[in-house]
PDB file of C-alpha atoms in Angstrom:
ATOM      1  CA  UNK M   5     -88.956-165.276  74.252  1.00  0.00           C
ATOM      2  CA  UNK M   6     -88.849-165.679  78.222  1.00  0.00           C
ATOM      3  CA  UNK M   7     -90.617-162.184  78.268  1.00  0.00           C
ATOM      4  CA  UNK M   8     -93.430-163.302  76.651  1.00  0.00           C
ATOM      5  CA  UNK M   9     -96.670-163.113  78.133  1.00  0.00           C
ATOM      6  CA  UNK M  10    -100.072-165.144  77.770  1.00  0.00           C
ATOM      7  CA  UNK M  11    -101.808-163.715  74.528  1.00  0.00           C
ATOM      8  CA  UNK M  12     -98.525-163.211  73.040  1.00  0.00           C
ATOM      9  CA  UNK M  13     -96.992-164.761  69.565  1.00  0.00           C
ATOM     10  CA  UNK M  14     -93.944-166.460  69.617  1.00  0.00           C
ATOM     11  CA  UNK M  15     -92.510-166.928  65.917  1.00  0.00           C
ATOM     12  CA  UNK M  16     -89.953-169.859  65.427  1.00  0.00           C
ATOM     13  CA  UNK M  17     -87.752-170.245  62.690  1.00  0.00           C
ATOM     14  CA  UNK M  18     -87.773-174.101  61.186  1.00  0.00           C
ATOM     15  CA  UNK M  19     -84.579-174.746  59.440  1.00  0.00           C
ATOM     16  CA  UNK M  20     -83.545-177.891  57.388  1.00  0.00           C
ATOM     17  CA  UNK M  21     -79.924-177.416  56.352  1.00  0.00           C
ATOM     18  CA  UNK M  22     -79.608-174.403  56.997  1.00  0.00           C
ATOM     19  CA  UNK M  23     -83.026-173.344  55.031  1.00  0.00           C
ATOM     20  CA  UNK M  24     -86.091-172.367  55.766  1.00  0.00           C
ATOM     21  CA  UNK M  25     -88.326-175.013  55.967  1.00  0.00           C
ATOM     22  CA  UNK M  26     -91.457-173.124  54.245  1.00  0.00           C
ATOM     23  CA  UNK M  27     -94.967-175.202  54.883  1.00  0.00           C
ATOM     24  CA  UNK M  28     -93.225-177.159  57.522  1.00  0.00           C
ATOM     25  CA  UNK M  29     -95.586-179.038  60.085  1.00  0.00           C
ATOM     26  CA  UNK M  30     -94.902-177.950  63.672  1.00  0.00           C
ATOM     27  CA  UNK M  31     -96.056-179.253  66.632  1.00  0.00           C
ATOM     28  CA  UNK M  32     -96.496-177.513  70.382  1.00  0.00           C
ATOM     29  CA  UNK M  33     -97.733-177.947  73.324  1.00  0.00           C
ATOM     30  CA  UNK M  34     -96.407-178.001  77.005  1.00  0.00           C
ATOM     31  CA  UNK M  35     -97.272-177.495  80.905  1.00  0.00           C
ATOM     32  CA  UNK M  36     -99.445-174.496  82.713  1.00  0.00           C
ATOM     33  CA  UNK M  37    -100.026-174.893  86.618  1.00  0.00           C
ATOM     34  CA  UNK M  38     -99.108-178.428  86.648  1.00  0.00           C
ATOM     35  CA  UNK M  39    -101.166-179.745  83.897  1.00  0.00           C
ATOM     36  CA  UNK M  40    -101.190-180.581  80.549  1.00  0.00           C
ATOM     37  CA  UNK M  41    -101.611-178.372  77.950  1.00  0.00           C
ATOM     38  CA  UNK M  42    -103.514-180.098  74.542  1.00  0.00           C
ATOM     39  CA  UNK M  43    -101.146-180.803  71.795  1.00  0.00           C
ATOM     40  CA  UNK M  44    -101.904-178.373  68.716  1.00  0.00           C
ATOM     41  CA  UNK M  45    -100.063-178.187  65.387  1.00  0.00           C
ATOM     42  CA  UNK M  46     -99.273-175.640  63.019  1.00  0.00           C
ATOM     43  CA  UNK M  47     -97.114-174.860  59.455  1.00  0.00           C
ATOM     44  CA  UNK M  48     -94.592-172.679  58.430  1.00  0.00           C
ATOM     45  CA  UNK M  49     -94.787-169.794  55.775  1.00  0.00           C
ATOM     46  CA  UNK M  50     -92.838-169.916  53.173  1.00  0.00           C
ATOM     47  CA  UNK M  51     -89.970-167.935  54.871  1.00  0.00           C
ATOM     48  CA  UNK M  52     -89.826-171.570  57.288  1.00  0.00           C
ATOM     49  CA  UNK M  53     -91.607-169.206  60.264  1.00  0.00           C
ATOM     50  CA  UNK M  54     -94.060-170.724  62.201  1.00  0.00           C
ATOM     51  CA  UNK M  55     -96.240-169.111  64.515  1.00  0.00           C
ATOM     52  CA  UNK M  56     -97.457-170.168  68.282  1.00  0.00           C
ATOM     53  CA  UNK M  57     -99.790-168.879  70.147  1.00  0.00           C
ATOM     54  CA  UNK M  58     -99.243-168.480  73.622  1.00  0.00           C
ATOM     55  CA  UNK M  59    -101.906-169.160  75.158  1.00  0.00           C
ATOM     56  CA  UNK M  60    -101.627-169.529  78.894  1.00  0.00           C
ATOM     57  CA  UNK M  61     -98.686-168.650  80.930  1.00  0.00           C
ATOM     58  CA  UNK M  62     -96.545-171.928  81.302  1.00  0.00           C
ATOM     59  CA  UNK M  63     -93.523-174.235  80.058  1.00  0.00           C
ATOM     60  CA  UNK M  64     -93.851-174.977  76.041  1.00  0.00           C
ATOM     61  CA  UNK M  65     -92.442-177.520  73.370  1.00  0.00           C
ATOM     62  CA  UNK M  66     -92.365-176.737  69.961  1.00  0.00           C
ATOM     63  CA  UNK M  67     -90.804-179.231  67.408  1.00  0.00           C
ATOM     64  CA  UNK M  68     -90.636-180.620  64.091  1.00  0.00           C
ATOM     65  CA  UNK M  69     -89.646-183.714  61.962  1.00  0.00           C
ATOM     66  CA  UNK M  70     -88.185-183.677  58.710  1.00  0.00           C
ATOM     67  CA  UNK M  71     -87.939-186.807  56.765  1.00  0.00           C
ATOM     68  CA  UNK M  72     -85.464-187.845  54.197  1.00  0.00           C
ATOM     69  CA  UNK M  73     -84.488-190.262  51.538  1.00  0.00           C
ATOM     70  CA  UNK M  74     -81.106-192.158  52.512  1.00  0.00           C
ATOM     71  CA  UNK M  75     -78.578-193.452  50.231  1.00  0.00           C
TER      72      UNK M  75
END
């Protein structure tokens, strides 16, 4: 991903227990030029792939939370 430029799209696969997590809620944001980027969200497709548009050069984070019942 380090070779991607602003305007490109980063595709990431969401996995839970090693299996694709379809329709997974994904958050992303970051920092560009010392200023925080607005946090945005998307969902993964049926194959667990989420597309993140890289609108600016900078440092990005991508995260998701998967909650499951215990016990």
